Short mmCIF file of C-alpha atoms in Angstrom, two decimals:
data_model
loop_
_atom_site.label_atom_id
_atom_site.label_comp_id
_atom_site.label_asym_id
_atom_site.label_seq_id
_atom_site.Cartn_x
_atom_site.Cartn_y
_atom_site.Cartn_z
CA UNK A 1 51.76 -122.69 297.85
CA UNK A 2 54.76 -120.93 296.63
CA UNK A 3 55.97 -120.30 293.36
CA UNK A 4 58.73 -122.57 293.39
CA UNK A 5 56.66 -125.46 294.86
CA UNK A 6 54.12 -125.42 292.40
CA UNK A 7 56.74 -125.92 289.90
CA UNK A 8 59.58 -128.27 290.90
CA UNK A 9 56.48 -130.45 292.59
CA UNK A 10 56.04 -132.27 289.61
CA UNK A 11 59.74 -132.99 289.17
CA UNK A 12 60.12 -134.61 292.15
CA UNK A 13 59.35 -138.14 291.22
CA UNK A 14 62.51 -138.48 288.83
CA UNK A 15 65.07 -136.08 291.30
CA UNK A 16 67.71 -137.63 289.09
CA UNK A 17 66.70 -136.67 285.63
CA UNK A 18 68.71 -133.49 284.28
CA UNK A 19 66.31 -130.06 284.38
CA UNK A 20 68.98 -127.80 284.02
CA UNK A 21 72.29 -127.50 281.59
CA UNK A 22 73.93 -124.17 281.22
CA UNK A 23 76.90 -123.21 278.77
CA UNK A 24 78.63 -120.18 278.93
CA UNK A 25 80.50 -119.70 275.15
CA UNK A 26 82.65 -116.96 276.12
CA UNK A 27 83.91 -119.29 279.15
CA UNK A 28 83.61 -122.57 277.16
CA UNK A 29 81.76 -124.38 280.28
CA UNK A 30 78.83 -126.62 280.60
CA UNK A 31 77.05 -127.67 283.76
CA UNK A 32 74.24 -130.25 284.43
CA UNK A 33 71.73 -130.03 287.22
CA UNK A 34 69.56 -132.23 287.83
CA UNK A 35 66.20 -132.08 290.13
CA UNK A 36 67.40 -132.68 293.16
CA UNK A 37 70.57 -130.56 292.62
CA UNK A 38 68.23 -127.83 291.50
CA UNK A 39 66.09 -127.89 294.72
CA UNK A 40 68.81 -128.06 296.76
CA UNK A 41 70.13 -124.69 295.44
CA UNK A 42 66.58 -122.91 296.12
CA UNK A 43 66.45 -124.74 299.49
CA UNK A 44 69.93 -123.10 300.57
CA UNK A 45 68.92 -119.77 298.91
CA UNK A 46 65.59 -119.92 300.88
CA UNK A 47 66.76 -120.48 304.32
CA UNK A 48 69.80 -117.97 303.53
CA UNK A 49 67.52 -114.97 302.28
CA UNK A 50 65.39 -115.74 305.36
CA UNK A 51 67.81 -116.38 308.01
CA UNK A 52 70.45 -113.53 306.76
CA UNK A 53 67.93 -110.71 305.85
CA UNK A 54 64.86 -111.53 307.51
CA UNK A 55 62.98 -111.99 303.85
CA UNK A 56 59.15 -112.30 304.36
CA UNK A 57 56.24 -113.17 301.81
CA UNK A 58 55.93 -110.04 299.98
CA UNK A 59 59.25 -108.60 300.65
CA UNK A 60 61.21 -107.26 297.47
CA UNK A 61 64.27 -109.35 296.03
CA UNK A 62 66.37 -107.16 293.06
CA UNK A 63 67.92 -109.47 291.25
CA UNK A 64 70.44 -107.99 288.55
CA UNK A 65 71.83 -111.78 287.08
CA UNK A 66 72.61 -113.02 283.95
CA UNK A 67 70.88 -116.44 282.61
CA UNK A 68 72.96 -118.89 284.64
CA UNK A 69 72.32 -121.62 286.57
CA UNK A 70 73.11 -119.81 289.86
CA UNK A 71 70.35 -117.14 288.92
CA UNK A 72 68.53 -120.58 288.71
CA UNK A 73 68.86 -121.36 292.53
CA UNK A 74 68.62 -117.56 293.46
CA UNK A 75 65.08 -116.77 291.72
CA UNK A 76 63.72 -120.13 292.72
CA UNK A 77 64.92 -119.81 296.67
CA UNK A 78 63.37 -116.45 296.32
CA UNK A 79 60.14 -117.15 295.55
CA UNK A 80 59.83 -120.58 297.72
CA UNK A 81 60.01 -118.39 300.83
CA UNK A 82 57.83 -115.47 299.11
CA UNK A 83 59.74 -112.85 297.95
CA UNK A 84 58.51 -110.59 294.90
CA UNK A 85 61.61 -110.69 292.47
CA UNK A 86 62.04 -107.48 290.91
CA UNK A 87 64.89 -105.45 288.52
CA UNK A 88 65.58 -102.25 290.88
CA UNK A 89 67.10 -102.56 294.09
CA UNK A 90 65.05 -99.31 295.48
CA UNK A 91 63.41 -100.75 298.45
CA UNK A 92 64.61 -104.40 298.03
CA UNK A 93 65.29 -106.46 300.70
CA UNK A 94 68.74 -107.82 299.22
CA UNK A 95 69.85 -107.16 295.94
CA UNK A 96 71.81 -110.21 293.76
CA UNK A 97 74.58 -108.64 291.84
CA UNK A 98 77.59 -110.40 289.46
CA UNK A 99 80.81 -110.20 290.62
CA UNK A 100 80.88 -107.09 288.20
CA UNK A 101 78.53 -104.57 289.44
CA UNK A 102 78.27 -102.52 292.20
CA UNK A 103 75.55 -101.25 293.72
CA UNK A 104 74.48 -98.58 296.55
CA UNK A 105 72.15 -100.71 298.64
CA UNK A 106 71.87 -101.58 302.50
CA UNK A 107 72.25 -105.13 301.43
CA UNK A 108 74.14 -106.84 298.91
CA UNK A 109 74.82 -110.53 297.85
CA UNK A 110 77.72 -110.95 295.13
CA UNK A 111 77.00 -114.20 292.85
CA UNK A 112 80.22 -115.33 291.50
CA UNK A 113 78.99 -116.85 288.60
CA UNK A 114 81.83 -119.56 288.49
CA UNK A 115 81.05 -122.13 286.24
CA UNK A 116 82.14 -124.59 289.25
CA UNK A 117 80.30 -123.03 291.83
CA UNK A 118 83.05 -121.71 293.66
CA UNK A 119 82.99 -118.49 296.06
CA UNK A 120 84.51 -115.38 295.01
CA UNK A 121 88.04 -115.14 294.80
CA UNK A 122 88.65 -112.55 297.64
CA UNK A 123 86.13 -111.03 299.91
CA UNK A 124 83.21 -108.52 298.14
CA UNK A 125 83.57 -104.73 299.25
CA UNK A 126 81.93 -102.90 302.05
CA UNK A 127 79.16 -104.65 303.68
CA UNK A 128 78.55 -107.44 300.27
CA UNK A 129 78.34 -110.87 301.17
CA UNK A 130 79.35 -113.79 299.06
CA UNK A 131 76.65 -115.49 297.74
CA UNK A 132 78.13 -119.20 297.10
CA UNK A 133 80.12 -119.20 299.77
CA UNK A 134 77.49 -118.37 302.60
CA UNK A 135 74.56 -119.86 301.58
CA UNK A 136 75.96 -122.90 300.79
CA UNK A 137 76.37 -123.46 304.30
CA UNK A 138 72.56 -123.31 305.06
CA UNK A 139 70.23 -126.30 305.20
CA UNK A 140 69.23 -128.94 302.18
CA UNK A 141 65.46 -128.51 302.92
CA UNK A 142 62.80 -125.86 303.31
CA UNK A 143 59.51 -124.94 304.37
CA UNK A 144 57.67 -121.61 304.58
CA UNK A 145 56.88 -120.81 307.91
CA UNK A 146 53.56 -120.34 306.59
CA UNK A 147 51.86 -121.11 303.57
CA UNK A 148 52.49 -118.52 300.41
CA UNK A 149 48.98 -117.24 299.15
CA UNK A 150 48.55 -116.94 295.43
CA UNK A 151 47.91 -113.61 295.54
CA UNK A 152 51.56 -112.89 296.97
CA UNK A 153 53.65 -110.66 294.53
CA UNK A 154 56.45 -112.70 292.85
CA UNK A 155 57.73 -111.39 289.41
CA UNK A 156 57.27 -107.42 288.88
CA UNK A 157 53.40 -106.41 289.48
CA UNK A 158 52.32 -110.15 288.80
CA UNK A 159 51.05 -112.31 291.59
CA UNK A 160 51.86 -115.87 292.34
CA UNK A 161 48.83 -117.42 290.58
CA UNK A 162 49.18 -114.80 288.11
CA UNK A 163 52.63 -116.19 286.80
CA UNK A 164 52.55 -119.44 287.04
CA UNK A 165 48.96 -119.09 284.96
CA UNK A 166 50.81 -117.13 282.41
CA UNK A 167 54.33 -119.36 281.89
CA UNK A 168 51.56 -122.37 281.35
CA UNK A 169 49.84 -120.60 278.91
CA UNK A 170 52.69 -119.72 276.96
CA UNK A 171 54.37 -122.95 277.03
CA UNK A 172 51.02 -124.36 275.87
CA UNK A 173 51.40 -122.20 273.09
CA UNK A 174 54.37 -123.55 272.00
CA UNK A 175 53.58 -127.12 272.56
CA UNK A 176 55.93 -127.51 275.36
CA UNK A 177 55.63 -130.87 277.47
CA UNK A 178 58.01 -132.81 279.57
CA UNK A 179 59.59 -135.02 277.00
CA UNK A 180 60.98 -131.54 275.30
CA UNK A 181 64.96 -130.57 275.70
CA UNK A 182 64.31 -126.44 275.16
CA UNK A 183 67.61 -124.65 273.66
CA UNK A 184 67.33 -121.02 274.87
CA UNK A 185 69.63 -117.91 274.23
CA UNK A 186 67.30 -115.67 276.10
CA UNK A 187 68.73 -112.82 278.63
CA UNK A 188 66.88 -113.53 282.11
CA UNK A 189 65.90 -109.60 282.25
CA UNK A 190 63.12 -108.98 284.82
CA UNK A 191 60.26 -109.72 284.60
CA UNK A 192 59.61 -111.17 280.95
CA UNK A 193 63.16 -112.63 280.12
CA UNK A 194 62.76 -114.29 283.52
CA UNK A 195 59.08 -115.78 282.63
CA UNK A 196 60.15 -116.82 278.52
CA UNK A 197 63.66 -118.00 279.39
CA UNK A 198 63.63 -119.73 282.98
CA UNK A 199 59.22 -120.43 283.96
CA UNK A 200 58.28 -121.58 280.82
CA UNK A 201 60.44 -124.23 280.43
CA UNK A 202 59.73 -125.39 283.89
CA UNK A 203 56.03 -125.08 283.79
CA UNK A 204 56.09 -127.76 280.95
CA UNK A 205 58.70 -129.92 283.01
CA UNK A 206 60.81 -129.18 280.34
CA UNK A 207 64.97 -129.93 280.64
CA UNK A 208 66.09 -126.62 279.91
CA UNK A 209 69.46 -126.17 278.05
CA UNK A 210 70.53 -122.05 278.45
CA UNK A 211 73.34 -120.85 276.46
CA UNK A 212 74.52 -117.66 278.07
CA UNK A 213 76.96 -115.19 275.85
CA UNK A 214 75.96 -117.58 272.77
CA UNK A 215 78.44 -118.17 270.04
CA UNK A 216 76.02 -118.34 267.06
CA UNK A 217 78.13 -120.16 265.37
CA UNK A 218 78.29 -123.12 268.07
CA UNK A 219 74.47 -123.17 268.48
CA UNK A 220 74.23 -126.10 265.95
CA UNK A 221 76.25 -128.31 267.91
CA UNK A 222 74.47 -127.61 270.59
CA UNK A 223 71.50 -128.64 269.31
CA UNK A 224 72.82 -131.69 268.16
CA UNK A 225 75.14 -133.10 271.35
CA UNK A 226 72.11 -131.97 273.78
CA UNK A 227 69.28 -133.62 271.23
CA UNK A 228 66.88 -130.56 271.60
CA UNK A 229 63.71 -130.15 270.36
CA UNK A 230 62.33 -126.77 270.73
CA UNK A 231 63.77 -123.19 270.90
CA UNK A 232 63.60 -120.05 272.46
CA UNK A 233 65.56 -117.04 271.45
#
C-alpha cells in the first residue's frame, strides 16, 4: 500500500474535520483543508503525474516547494501512485518548481503557490506546464494500477515502510496523537524537512497548522486563534 494510503486511511472516517491550515505571513493568507479536500488534491496530482508523464512506482519526482499546502497535494499525489520524491531534478521524472525558479529539465510543472489556488497568471516558459491549472482537471479518485510494495523508494534513499516507520516513531517521541493541533515553522526541504514538518504530523492524525515565511512576532496569535498544542520549529 502506498505511502499516502497508509496515512490519510485513518482520516477517512471524519473527511470533514480540518488536517491542514497554512498561513503565509509575508502574504497575510490562511487556508483550511480539510480531509477530503486534502485527498482530493493527491487524487488529481496522482492521476496527473501518471497520465501526463507516465510516472511509475519507483520513478523519481524532484520536488523544489516551499511548505504550502499545494506542496501538500503534490508530495502526497506523488507517493499514492509510487513515485520516490527527491531534491535534484537529475533523472526525475517531472520536477515541481515555484513560480520563481527555473530549471533545465525535460519536464517541468510550475506550482503557483496562490493562496487561492488559482493557475498562474500567464502561461510558464518553454515546455513548463501549469500545475493548478492542469491537474485540476483530472479525476477526484485514484487507485494504483497495482499495489505499491513497501519496499518502493519514496523520500530520498528511504523506502515506503521505511518512512512511514520513522515519522511514527518520531511523532511518538513527541507525544503526538490525533487530538493535537501541531504549529510548525519548518522549511519542507527534502528529505528531513519533508518527514519533521509534513509526515509527522500526519502519522499521528494530527491537524497540522504550517506557517510559511513566519512573522515571529505573529506566532503567538497563532497559537492562540488556532488553539495549538504542540510545536515544531
Amino acid at each position: 500500500m502506498s505511502l499516502t494510503e497508509q496515512l490519510l486511511r485513518p482520516l477517512l472516517a471524519s473527511p470533514a474535520k480540518p488536517l491542514i491550515t497554512h498561513y503565509d505571513d509575508r502574504l497575510g493568507s490562511r487556508v483550511e483543508l480539510s480531509v477530503a479536500t486534502t485527498v482530493n488534491w493527491a487524487a488529481k496530482t496522482a492521476n496527473w503525474l501518471v497520465d501526463e508523464f507516465d510516472v511509475e512506482p519507483g520513478d523519481d519526482v524532484a520536488v523544489r516547494l516551499p511548505a504550502h499546502w499545494q506542496t501538500a497535494g503534490v508530495l502526497l499525489g506523488a507517493w499514492w501512485c509510487g513515485a520516490r520524491v527527491v531534491a535534484e531534478p537529475a533523472g526525475a521524472r517531472v520536477v515541481f518548481v515555484g513560480p520563481d525558479e527555473e530549471v533545465d529539465a525535460p519536464a517541468v510543472a510550475v506550482v503557483s503557490l496562490d493562496p487561492m489556488g488559482r493557475g498562474l497568471g500567464r502561461p510558464p516558459g518553454g515546455s513548463a506546464l501549469d500545475y493548478l491549472s492542469e491537474a485540476r482537471l483530472s479525476g477526484d479518485q485514484f487507485s494504483p494500477l497495482s499495489p505499491i510494495p513497501g519496499d518502493t523508494p519514496a523520500l530520498g534513499e528511504s523506502t515506503v515502510d521505511e518512512v512511514l516507520a520513522e515519522a511514527r516513531t518520531r511523532a511518538g517521541k513527541l507525544g503526538l496523537t490525533g487530538a493535537d493541533r501541531v504549529l510548525s515553522t519548518l522549511d519542507w526541504t527534502v528529505p528531513e524537512g519533508v518527514l519533521d514538518g509534513l509526515l509527522v504530523p500526519l502519522a499521528a492524525s494530527a491537524h497540522l497548522v504550517q506557517v510559511t515565511n513566519a512573522d515571529p512576532a505573529k506566532l503567538g496569535a497563532r497559537r492562540e486563534a488556532e488553539r495549538t498544542t504542540a510545536d515544531l520549529s
